[in-house]
């Protein structure tokens, strides 16, 4: 009788609470009400039920409490689309027929748009698809910094600059969560390579930690109000990041007041005491073989399962530690699966396709365009040779956890055929990578020399050659779990391209990759376009830009070095990258990406923020609202963007600031503001960019806090880190 009454009363509590939950769950009155209800629920749970909520029950879910009507919590990869349904106990796909989705462009492409409004659209769309698939937590986005071009997972992240990543991640989170689906920002923190990711110990200064590697996570928490965070596999200062006292307890939960849930990366927990006491809330994936191999790795044997329960019952760990975890989990549930006001979601609808195509079009970066090679007039009766496996290879499969089961995927070749009805398009594969396989390389069975000769013959017959090269999402390419082994293009592409140029110099390169590559042929080709992994409508989006229907406006979110040793991490030798398999030292400190190139006067192949257009722009009438500023004030930079060409287009005004005669080592300049502005041909538009003076501070290790230096600063206004139109000197009092 008592249990029956308890169940009825708990359900009443849940219903009453749900009635006042708003979609964002931030209203203070509602929050107080929810917290009071959570108190009552916690008091009604057994210790066994509470512990069960802290660890997985399947590959992608945690248990609820059936007797009280508390639902299971369901999660899904990934940042570019909702992953196909996985089996309960193993990594095999479940074989569902109703789990195909819209594949959105990779986050490198999103970052390249420099358009936070599109990031919001991206978040809303992918959140709707996750909601339709009945997912409560979407495992993404990723905001680890681009430190090495060999990192296999760079394509999932938002580039090398913490300010850009911060500005792009916040609207993405807000868009996802307005659907009642939690974003889960990852991988916290310092997971900047895949090689030895499961154990490598990262040593980095406090200054680099706070200035480079944490800002995007901090923005996700403080501005984006993200509901969950995923820990990273690696160690930091001798402690695994999924239960790292400094990262989780002190910085995340105390300093940033994070009120959400910390989830392990799958298999990221290693110790019960540390998992219990150092800030972890939900443990996923330990053992990674679920129940299929032995009971040793069964869910009840997870670190936060029976071993945790034993320590609680013995009194070695106080129950208040468990209650804090359960409170956070229930709070997450009230925001997601126990929120009656969230939408039903949508999937594979035209609006999502349109968003994916717009992001892809705005993210494509034109890097070279000699003699106006691009755009190629779609009305002309010409012969176009499309050469390269990347013109036809699916890029939604592979890559690890971000692989997708797209309902449709339009290849670049198909997109060009759809657009160029009057042209003769001939395709040659040219090179072959072999089938996609996660965790191993499967060589192609095709004859490489025959493919090469066929491509050369096709190129010799064409008016124009479009070489689709780059990387793919196979093992040792842009793929989770392991880094690239070389900086050059794989599968003999460099040699093939040189042979093609001998028979047809009218060649443009379309790179499909999530990473920078070496380009020994760059001076010989007419044009170069960086197109990323673009998802469901890749081919149409590429054709949009190649034909000129869309004027390219993307900007590089990371620098392309000429050679690998020019990259900061690699310039310091193996202990800096990849480490000795035990420890790794970030010897470049704060000088990551363009900060390194600018400060050390090393010319990159292509610079951060660089990207051309089919029209021309001029920046003028630059000004700051005054010349002297104090702490807590706002610097207002204004000016004019003029479209001096013959096409409508968009330009990204970029504002960098550097300290003159600093008392500490600093980068020459750092991105502190940007604005993307659409300007019609022959017209101009004003821009205004606001910068908080406090954001000019550096992290002062001597006081373990931020320090705003007095003195003179230079404001750099331009359209890339290496193309500055104006410098303005200001003084901080």
XYZ file of C-alpha atoms in Angstrom:
733
model
C 0.000 0.000 0.000
C 2.836 2.348 0.876
C 4.657 1.645 -2.423
C 1.474 2.278 -4.384
C 0.941 5.591 -2.582
C 4.595 6.527 -3.110
C 4.368 5.893 -6.846
C 1.179 7.966 -7.163
C 2.667 10.841 -5.160
C 5.890 10.808 -7.210
C 3.976 10.864 -10.468
C 1.978 13.793 -9.113
C 5.223 15.592 -8.327
C 6.479 14.931 -11.856
C 3.277 16.131 -13.482
C 3.081 19.260 -11.359
C 6.711 20.038 -12.106
C 6.410 19.422 -15.830
C 3.500 21.830 -15.987
C 5.770 24.724 -15.080
C 8.838 23.752 -17.074
C 9.711 26.163 -19.874
C 11.703 24.978 -22.880
C 14.896 26.674 -21.758
C 14.339 25.870 -18.078
C 16.159 29.039 -17.052
C 13.341 31.051 -15.485
C 14.312 31.528 -11.840
C 10.884 30.828 -10.356
C 10.496 27.664 -12.388
C 14.028 26.641 -11.476
C 13.288 26.979 -7.767
C 10.133 24.933 -8.193
C 11.972 22.250 -10.131
C 14.766 22.055 -7.574
C 12.201 21.607 -4.788
C 10.512 18.789 -6.705
C 13.891 17.175 -7.405
C 14.563 17.194 -3.651
C 11.380 15.198 -3.092
C 12.195 12.747 -5.882
C 15.715 12.146 -4.554
C 14.350 11.441 -1.095
C 12.054 8.804 -2.610
C 14.739 6.945 -4.556
C 16.645 4.016 -3.163
C 20.415 4.191 -3.170
C 20.471 1.395 -5.762
C 18.137 3.335 -8.069
C 20.244 6.462 -7.768
C 23.486 4.632 -8.559
C 21.854 2.979 -11.584
C 21.060 6.405 -13.035
C 24.800 7.239 -13.043
C 25.894 4.644 -15.597
C 24.877 3.112 -18.890
C 22.376 0.312 -19.401
C 23.141 0.014 -23.130
C 25.496 1.531 -25.657
C 23.575 4.818 -25.738
C 21.151 4.919 -22.818
C 20.986 5.115 -19.047
C 18.161 3.608 -17.011
C 15.208 5.415 -15.564
C 13.201 4.290 -12.563
C 10.205 2.290 -13.751
C 8.303 2.269 -10.481
C 8.302 6.083 -10.378
C 7.803 6.742 -14.077
C 11.247 8.313 -14.499
C 12.237 7.675 -18.133
C 15.421 6.324 -19.640
C 17.879 8.882 -21.001
C 18.783 8.344 -24.659
C 21.861 9.769 -26.355
C 23.148 9.806 -29.915
C 26.193 10.759 -31.915
C 26.848 13.217 -33.437
C 27.633 16.796 -34.309
C 26.757 16.664 -38.054
C 23.584 14.585 -37.944
C 21.875 11.962 -35.794
C 23.727 8.673 -36.135
C 22.019 5.497 -37.314
C 20.573 3.309 -34.572
C 23.173 1.188 -32.753
C 22.567 -2.231 -31.175
C 21.843 -2.412 -27.453
C 25.060 -4.162 -26.417
C 27.531 -3.804 -29.291
C 28.699 -1.321 -31.922
C 26.856 -2.976 -34.790
C 24.073 -1.077 -36.515
C 20.585 -2.219 -35.576
C 19.412 -2.392 -39.177
C 16.464 -0.072 -38.773
C 14.823 1.257 -41.927
C 13.534 4.498 -40.391
C 16.751 6.053 -39.055
C 18.023 7.828 -42.183
C 18.611 11.524 -41.630
C 19.794 14.808 -43.132
C 23.600 14.990 -43.113
C 24.759 18.514 -42.355
C 28.176 19.933 -43.285
C 31.046 19.183 -40.914
C 31.759 21.767 -38.229
C 34.917 22.961 -40.013
C 32.591 24.132 -42.771
C 30.259 25.794 -40.292
C 33.191 27.634 -38.722
C 34.329 28.741 -42.189
C 31.041 30.583 -42.714
C 31.977 33.058 -39.937
C 28.198 33.389 -39.622
C 26.709 32.838 -36.138
C 23.180 33.181 -37.575
C 23.775 30.088 -39.698
C 25.124 28.310 -36.646
C 21.789 28.927 -34.922
C 19.935 27.540 -37.963
C 22.228 24.506 -37.927
C 21.495 23.868 -34.235
C 17.751 24.243 -34.629
C 17.680 21.863 -37.598
C 19.843 19.129 -36.113
C 17.999 19.511 -32.807
C 14.691 18.930 -34.589
C 16.073 15.766 -36.185
C 17.366 14.507 -32.835
C 14.006 15.234 -31.232
C 12.132 13.360 -33.977
C 14.426 10.390 -33.383
C 13.509 10.601 -29.678
C 17.021 11.459 -28.526
C 17.487 13.393 -25.301
C 21.207 14.209 -25.620
C 23.008 15.017 -28.869
C 26.717 14.256 -28.466
C 28.151 17.425 -29.969
C 29.307 19.972 -30.960
C 33.084 19.686 -30.622
C 35.264 22.692 -29.866
C 38.756 21.282 -29.404
C 41.368 23.565 -30.924
C 43.082 22.829 -34.226
C 46.679 22.305 -33.077
C 48.078 19.892 -35.682
C 46.922 19.272 -39.266
C 47.479 15.566 -38.646
C 44.695 15.294 -36.054
C 42.226 12.834 -37.528
C 39.264 14.513 -35.884
C 39.845 18.165 -36.808
C 36.919 18.061 -39.225
C 34.537 17.771 -36.249
C 35.795 20.970 -34.624
C 35.613 24.719 -35.219
C 39.164 25.680 -36.070
C 42.231 27.109 -34.371
C 40.891 30.308 -32.821
C 39.136 30.285 -29.431
C 37.181 33.476 -30.156
C 35.764 32.160 -33.444
C 34.873 28.807 -31.874
C 33.201 30.588 -28.939
C 31.062 32.779 -31.179
C 30.013 29.857 -33.372
C 29.304 27.271 -30.656
C 26.903 29.359 -28.561
C 24.106 29.732 -31.165
C 24.500 26.080 -32.167
C 23.828 25.031 -28.555
C 20.899 27.412 -28.225
C 19.391 26.083 -31.448
C 19.665 22.447 -30.405
C 18.321 23.021 -26.900
C 15.282 25.019 -27.924
C 13.973 21.639 -29.097
C 14.260 20.162 -25.613
C 17.346 18.205 -26.657
C 20.585 18.675 -24.708
C 23.711 19.589 -26.599
C 26.786 17.832 -25.187
C 29.881 19.923 -25.860
C 33.021 17.840 -26.299
C 35.786 16.815 -25.704
C 36.631 18.562 -22.441
C 39.570 19.179 -22.643
C 42.878 19.134 -24.551
C 41.880 16.252 -26.833
C 43.785 17.716 -29.769
C 45.043 14.501 -31.342
C 43.689 10.990 -31.831
C 46.981 9.108 -31.586
C 47.266 7.655 -28.051
C 44.171 9.641 -27.108
C 43.071 7.062 -24.554
C 46.094 7.598 -22.291
C 48.424 10.418 -23.394
C 49.128 12.889 -20.588
C 49.029 16.505 -21.762
C 51.200 19.093 -20.045
C 50.310 22.677 -20.883
C 50.733 26.000 -19.096
C 47.843 27.570 -17.204
C 48.066 30.500 -19.584
C 47.622 28.423 -22.724
C 44.906 26.388 -21.007
C 42.828 29.458 -20.147
C 43.600 31.560 -23.248
C 43.467 28.914 -25.994
C 41.915 25.617 -24.945
C 39.123 26.569 -22.521
C 37.383 29.712 -23.895
C 34.991 27.895 -26.250
C 33.961 25.504 -23.450
C 33.497 28.454 -21.111
C 31.322 30.269 -23.661
C 29.289 27.084 -24.136
C 28.568 26.993 -20.402
C 28.220 30.667 -19.481
C 26.643 32.013 -22.691
C 25.188 28.932 -24.371
C 23.876 27.491 -21.076
C 24.731 24.020 -22.351
C 23.068 21.166 -20.467
C 25.792 18.535 -20.762
C 29.558 18.229 -21.275
C 31.552 15.225 -22.474
C 34.951 14.583 -20.923
C 37.909 13.682 -23.122
C 39.916 10.454 -23.171
C 43.340 11.913 -22.503
C 44.981 12.818 -19.219
C 45.827 16.336 -18.081
C 48.558 16.721 -15.472
C 48.386 13.068 -14.551
C 44.620 12.720 -14.147
C 42.147 11.444 -16.733
C 39.945 14.258 -18.002
C 36.676 12.391 -17.423
C 37.348 12.595 -13.689
C 39.824 15.458 -13.410
C 39.437 17.474 -10.219
C 40.818 20.728 -11.657
C 38.883 20.626 -14.929
C 35.551 19.357 -13.600
C 35.175 20.363 -9.964
C 37.120 23.608 -9.832
C 36.868 25.157 -13.289
C 33.653 23.741 -14.765
C 31.361 23.360 -11.769
C 32.748 25.964 -9.362
C 34.255 28.774 -11.461
C 31.776 28.549 -14.351
C 28.762 27.430 -12.250
C 27.903 24.618 -14.664
C 24.620 23.080 -13.499
C 24.399 20.307 -16.067
C 25.699 16.758 -16.436
C 29.255 15.585 -17.117
C 29.280 12.459 -19.289
C 32.324 10.328 -20.039
C 33.505 9.743 -23.528
C 32.791 6.057 -24.141
C 35.261 4.171 -21.970
C 36.740 7.340 -20.470
C 36.380 6.323 -16.799
C 39.265 4.516 -15.080
C 38.804 4.670 -11.309
C 35.800 4.533 -8.982
C 37.055 6.962 -6.328
C 38.082 9.574 -8.888
C 34.918 9.082 -10.926
C 32.833 9.552 -7.794
C 34.673 12.520 -6.287
C 36.120 14.419 -9.259
C 33.019 15.671 -11.003
C 31.792 12.848 -13.259
C 28.015 12.324 -13.352
C 27.282 9.648 -15.986
C 29.628 6.857 -17.071
C 29.220 5.480 -20.599
C 30.957 2.811 -22.655
C 33.294 1.269 -20.096
C 34.670 -1.975 -21.511
C 33.019 -1.040 -24.826
C 31.766 -4.599 -25.369
C 28.699 -4.254 -23.189
C 27.355 -7.646 -22.190
C 28.555 -9.563 -25.231
C 31.963 -10.792 -24.081
C 31.911 -11.352 -20.346
C 30.320 -10.165 -17.142
C 33.552 -8.326 -16.345
C 32.447 -5.409 -18.465
C 28.729 -5.673 -17.768
C 26.983 -2.448 -16.893
C 26.663 -3.230 -13.188
C 30.446 -3.567 -13.017
C 31.114 -0.032 -14.292
C 33.142 2.188 -11.968
C 30.019 4.184 -11.071
C 27.930 1.023 -10.640
C 28.424 -1.733 -8.028
C 31.926 -0.556 -6.995
C 30.470 2.914 -6.358
C 27.505 1.420 -4.484
C 29.873 -0.564 -2.259
C 31.804 2.572 -1.256
C 28.568 4.404 -0.545
C 27.178 1.635 1.634
C 30.430 1.355 3.570
C 30.416 5.089 4.247
C 33.751 5.672 2.474
C 31.910 8.070 0.146
C 29.045 10.179 1.459
C 25.611 9.882 -0.130
C 25.599 13.648 -0.806
C 28.147 12.935 -3.582
C 25.648 10.578 -5.238
C 22.756 12.969 -4.665
C 24.551 15.763 -6.504
C 24.949 13.518 -9.548
C 21.311 12.438 -9.443
C 20.160 16.043 -9.013
C 22.036 17.007 -12.166
C 20.633 14.046 -14.082
C 17.065 14.849 -13.014
C 17.612 18.496 -13.905
C 18.717 17.350 -17.374
C 15.580 15.196 -17.633
C 13.284 18.079 -16.716
C 14.909 20.026 -19.545
C 14.544 17.154 -22.017
C 12.492 13.974 -21.692
C 10.344 15.143 -18.768
C 9.573 18.491 -20.416
C 6.024 18.340 -21.872
C 6.468 21.573 -23.805
C 9.173 20.423 -26.190
C 8.336 19.983 -29.840
C 7.851 16.709 -31.690
C 10.733 17.453 -34.039
C 11.073 17.061 -37.799
C 13.367 15.077 -40.041
C 14.466 15.033 -43.694
C 12.299 18.017 -44.522
C 13.072 20.574 -47.211
C 13.913 23.297 -44.687
C 16.720 21.163 -43.254
C 18.074 20.448 -46.725
C 17.984 24.182 -47.456
C 19.880 24.975 -44.249
C 22.505 22.336 -45.029
C 22.936 23.729 -48.548
C 23.206 27.328 -47.370
C 25.838 26.447 -44.755
C 27.786 24.462 -47.343
C 27.652 27.321 -49.841
C 28.786 29.897 -47.305
C 31.498 27.636 -45.901
C 33.265 26.779 -49.169
C 36.516 28.760 -49.343
C 38.012 30.025 -52.616
C 41.779 30.159 -52.077
C 43.187 30.741 -55.560
C 41.476 31.947 -58.734
C 43.979 32.808 -61.438
C 42.523 34.500 -64.538
C 39.010 34.095 -63.080
C 39.058 30.324 -63.583
C 35.969 30.204 -61.374
C 33.047 30.616 -61.836
C 32.532 28.340 -64.819
C 29.603 29.457 -66.970
C 26.962 26.723 -66.901
C 25.482 27.817 -70.247
C 28.629 27.103 -72.283
C 28.975 24.022 -74.458
C 32.339 22.838 -73.183
C 33.951 19.607 -72.128
C 34.728 19.341 -68.435
C 36.922 16.556 -67.123
C 35.996 15.699 -63.552
C 38.863 13.670 -62.137
C 39.206 12.071 -58.738
C 37.621 9.495 -56.473
C 36.422 12.322 -54.225
C 34.016 13.375 -56.970
C 31.975 10.236 -56.338
C 32.959 8.833 -52.932
C 30.416 9.009 -50.117
C 31.659 11.268 -47.345
C 28.826 10.723 -44.882
C 29.958 7.200 -44.015
C 33.228 6.594 -42.191
C 35.077 8.922 -39.874
C 34.181 7.117 -36.665
C 31.380 8.236 -34.365
C 30.342 11.079 -36.694
C 29.477 8.768 -39.580
C 25.931 9.155 -40.816
C 23.136 7.249 -42.503
C 22.035 9.970 -44.875
C 18.703 9.608 -46.627
C 20.329 11.105 -49.712
C 23.849 12.206 -50.589
C 24.464 14.085 -53.811
C 28.025 13.563 -55.008
C 30.052 16.407 -56.570
C 29.929 14.642 -59.951
C 26.139 14.337 -59.793
C 25.806 17.942 -58.679
C 27.847 19.154 -61.649
C 25.878 16.980 -64.070
C 22.650 18.411 -62.698
C 23.913 21.966 -63.197
C 25.909 21.785 -66.452
C 23.257 20.517 -68.869
C 24.948 22.063 -71.920
C 28.427 20.769 -71.114
C 29.950 17.387 -71.780
C 31.166 16.010 -68.485
C 33.575 13.099 -68.475
C 34.790 11.456 -65.303
C 37.866 9.442 -64.486
C 38.530 8.054 -61.033
C 42.265 8.758 -61.235
C 43.114 7.295 -57.832
C 41.443 4.931 -55.374
C 41.493 4.731 -51.593
C 39.826 1.404 -51.025
C 36.652 0.705 -49.012
C 35.886 2.644 -45.859
C 36.713 0.784 -42.652
C 36.983 2.097 -39.120
C 40.139 0.860 -37.397
C 41.975 -0.514 -40.432
C 43.112 0.318 -43.937
C 41.706 -1.786 -46.786
C 43.742 -1.141 -49.945
C 41.924 -0.731 -53.216
C 41.962 -3.704 -55.564
C 41.932 -1.401 -58.594
C 45.051 -0.970 -60.736
C 46.535 2.400 -59.720
C 48.536 2.825 -62.925
C 45.519 2.099 -65.122
C 43.426 4.636 -63.176
C 46.181 7.201 -63.631
C 46.466 6.649 -67.397
C 42.697 6.865 -67.848
C 42.654 10.181 -66.001
C 45.478 11.642 -68.076
C 43.686 10.628 -71.282
C 40.419 12.201 -70.120
C 42.201 15.395 -69.081
C 43.852 15.729 -72.479
C 40.443 15.806 -74.207
C 38.826 18.444 -71.988
C 38.540 22.214 -72.116
C 38.636 22.381 -68.319
C 39.837 19.944 -65.682
C 38.325 19.871 -62.206
C 40.504 17.707 -59.979
C 38.601 16.506 -56.918
C 41.302 15.563 -54.433
C 42.034 15.770 -50.750
C 41.301 13.324 -47.975
C 38.359 11.117 -47.073
C 36.929 9.640 -43.883
C 38.760 6.315 -44.052
C 41.182 5.083 -41.419
C 44.351 7.235 -41.271
C 42.561 10.063 -43.061
C 40.011 12.385 -41.425
C 38.869 9.755 -38.977
C 38.373 9.171 -35.269
C 40.808 6.987 -33.377
C 44.061 7.700 -35.181
C 45.891 10.619 -36.771
C 47.106 11.034 -40.325
C 50.619 9.703 -40.911
C 51.669 12.277 -43.503
C 50.932 15.837 -44.528
C 50.909 15.212 -48.271
C 47.906 14.045 -50.257
C 47.375 10.258 -50.106
C 46.855 7.660 -52.852
C 49.360 9.203 -55.284
C 47.323 12.352 -55.891
C 50.310 14.710 -56.087
C 51.951 12.650 -58.837
C 48.666 12.257 -60.721
C 47.957 15.974 -60.595
C 51.425 16.794 -61.957
C 50.828 14.457 -64.901
C 47.420 15.994 -65.589
C 48.912 19.493 -65.600
C 51.364 18.416 -68.316
C 48.516 17.589 -70.710
C 46.041 20.265 -69.591
C 47.248 23.279 -67.586
C 43.680 24.642 -67.474
C 43.131 22.775 -64.222
C 41.421 23.781 -61.000
C 41.576 21.781 -57.766
C 38.563 21.164 -55.552
C 39.801 19.909 -52.188
C 37.470 17.759 -50.120
C 38.896 17.473 -46.605
C 38.599 18.608 -43.021
C 42.297 19.359 -42.764
C 45.139 21.287 -44.337
C 47.323 19.361 -46.794
C 50.677 19.939 -48.438
C 50.414 21.455 -51.934
C 53.660 21.171 -53.945
C 51.629 21.827 -57.119
C 49.899 25.021 -55.962
C 51.837 27.361 -58.274
C 50.857 25.312 -61.334
C 47.095 25.031 -60.923
C 44.759 27.819 -62.017
C 42.447 27.685 -59.031
C 41.878 26.080 -55.660
C 38.658 25.643 -53.714
C 38.399 24.131 -50.204
C 35.043 22.388 -49.868
C 35.119 20.336 -46.612
C 32.663 17.470 -45.961
C 29.316 18.942 -46.928
C 26.784 16.238 -46.165
C 23.547 15.413 -47.977
C 23.696 18.155 -50.582
C 27.465 18.308 -51.119
C 27.262 18.084 -54.912
C 24.580 20.735 -55.298
C 26.388 23.138 -52.960
C 29.692 22.704 -54.795
C 27.941 23.236 -58.132
C 26.281 26.360 -56.697
C 29.701 27.909 -56.082
C 31.533 26.578 -59.149
C 28.768 27.909 -61.420
C 28.641 31.277 -59.661
C 25.040 30.891 -58.535
C 26.525 31.341 -55.065
C 29.388 33.768 -54.603
C 31.959 32.180 -52.249
C 32.318 33.925 -48.902
C 33.933 31.296 -46.678
C 37.075 32.056 -44.708
C 39.607 29.544 -43.415
C 39.045 28.712 -39.724
C 42.633 27.468 -39.482
C 45.993 28.165 -41.126
C 47.464 26.029 -43.914
C 51.250 25.701 -43.378
C 53.526 25.297 -46.381
C 55.255 22.367 -44.713
C 54.491 20.435 -41.555
C 57.487 21.801 -39.625
C 56.081 25.321 -40.074
C 53.193 24.349 -37.785
C 53.867 25.426 -34.193
C 53.208 22.069 -32.519
C 55.431 20.202 -34.982
C 58.250 22.759 -34.921
C 59.266 21.683 -31.405
C 59.783 18.022 -32.214
C 58.195 14.790 -31.086
C 57.671 15.638 -27.409
C 55.399 18.463 -28.583
C 53.630 16.287 -31.157
C 52.739 13.482 -30.781
C 54.568 12.991 -27.465
C 56.421 9.861 -26.385
C 53.169 7.884 -25.922
C 53.237 8.707 -22.199
C 53.566 12.493 -22.000
C 53.150 15.385 -24.379
C 54.242 18.986 -23.896
C 52.513 21.899 -25.628
C 55.767 23.772 -26.163
C 54.283 26.414 -28.455
C 52.209 27.528 -25.461
C 49.745 30.277 -26.524
C 51.140 30.592 -30.060
C 48.661 28.309 -31.815
C 47.774 28.736 -35.482
C 48.008 32.234 -36.895
C 49.364 33.486 -33.564
C 52.491 31.439 -34.322
C 52.768 32.428 -37.980
C 52.261 36.146 -37.283
C 54.518 36.363 -34.253
C 57.355 34.251 -35.687
C 57.049 35.862 -39.147
C 56.528 32.518 -40.880
C 54.450 32.829 -44.018
C 51.679 30.212 -44.209
C 50.505 28.727 -47.463
C 47.051 30.123 -46.669
C 46.257 32.217 -43.630
C 43.571 32.017 -41.001
C 40.572 34.074 -42.133
C 41.625 33.960 -45.796
C 39.077 33.452 -48.570
C 38.405 35.041 -51.951
C 35.209 36.130 -53.693
C 34.001 36.498 -57.285
C 33.634 40.194 -56.575
C 35.996 42.699 -54.940
C 35.647 44.597 -51.693
C 37.257 47.637 -50.168
C 37.289 48.543 -46.477
C 37.364 52.246 -45.659
C 36.473 54.939 -43.120
C 37.769 52.765 -40.286
C 37.634 54.320 -36.890
C 37.413 53.645 -33.183
C 34.917 55.659 -31.163
C 37.770 57.070 -29.044
C 41.481 56.643 -28.414
C 41.533 55.912 -24.680
C 39.591 53.276 -22.782
C 39.288 51.968 -19.249
C 38.388 48.585 -17.800
C 34.772 47.472 -18.392
C 34.340 49.869 -21.317
C 33.474 48.876 -24.882
C 35.603 49.605 -27.924
C 33.424 50.400 -30.941
C 35.081 49.859 -34.321
C 33.218 51.246 -37.318
C 33.839 51.527 -41.032
C 32.513 50.880 -44.503
C 32.571 47.856 -46.820
C 32.255 48.694 -50.521
C 31.500 46.082 -53.185
C 33.608 47.357 -56.098
C 33.007 44.367 -58.362
C 30.172 43.240 -60.597
C 28.543 40.571 -58.388
C 26.634 40.651 -55.144
C 28.673 39.108 -52.364
C 29.547 38.909 -48.691
C 32.711 39.958 -46.895
C 33.905 39.112 -43.398
C 35.406 42.099 -41.614
C 37.915 40.823 -39.067
C 39.260 42.832 -36.128
C 42.450 41.724 -34.410
C 44.129 43.437 -31.465
C 47.714 43.237 -30.210
C 49.500 44.721 -27.200
C 52.516 46.917 -27.870
C 55.516 46.424 -25.558
C 53.766 43.870 -23.376
C 55.438 42.775 -20.165
C 54.691 39.147 -21.103
C 55.085 37.178 -24.306
C 52.008 37.701 -26.441
C 50.903 36.991 -29.966
C 51.334 39.842 -32.413
C 47.553 39.987 -32.699
C 44.443 38.021 -31.779
C 40.973 37.918 -33.287
C 38.607 39.925 -31.080
C 35.678 40.653 -33.401
C 34.229 39.867 -36.831
C 31.133 40.599 -38.860
C 29.860 39.026 -42.065
C 28.246 41.632 -44.311
C 26.277 41.060 -47.525
C 26.803 43.904 -50.012
C 25.191 44.266 -53.432
C 27.430 45.127 -56.388
C 28.277 48.807 -56.584
C 26.938 49.480 -53.109
C 28.461 49.814 -49.669
C 27.452 49.071 -46.101
C 28.590 50.296 -42.721
C 29.918 47.909 -40.117
C 30.125 48.248 -36.347
C 32.025 45.778 -34.175
C 32.002 46.018 -30.387
C 34.836 44.662 -28.240
C 34.818 44.456 -24.455
C 38.033 46.004 -23.124
C 38.223 43.190 -20.548
C 38.674 40.734 -23.418
C 42.127 42.207 -24.021
C 43.335 40.671 -20.745
C 45.906 37.886 -20.578
C 45.879 35.051 -18.060
C 48.464 36.018 -15.463
C 49.920 32.895 -13.869
C 51.489 34.946 -11.063
C 48.020 35.789 -9.701
C 46.070 32.861 -11.238
C 43.648 35.314 -12.791
C 43.077 37.573 -15.763
C 45.154 40.747 -15.982
C 44.387 43.784 -18.147
C 47.624 45.516 -19.067
C 47.653 49.275 -19.268
C 49.325 50.932 -22.230
C 49.155 51.027 -26.015
C 47.407 48.494 -28.240
C 47.087 48.168 -32.007
C 43.757 47.414 -33.656
C 44.139 45.587 -36.983
C 41.190 45.719 -39.389
C 41.179 43.465 -42.443
C 39.613 40.495 -44.192
C 42.133 37.856 -43.074
C 44.905 37.550 -40.523
C 47.483 38.337 -43.216
C 45.571 41.051 -45.111
C 45.218 44.071 -42.867
C 43.757 47.252 -44.341
C 44.099 49.555 -41.357
C 45.841 49.819 -37.998
C 44.522 52.038 -35.211
C 46.444 52.759 -32.028
C 44.503 52.979 -28.762
C 45.454 53.262 -25.100
C 44.079 51.358 -22.128
C 44.218 53.547 -19.036
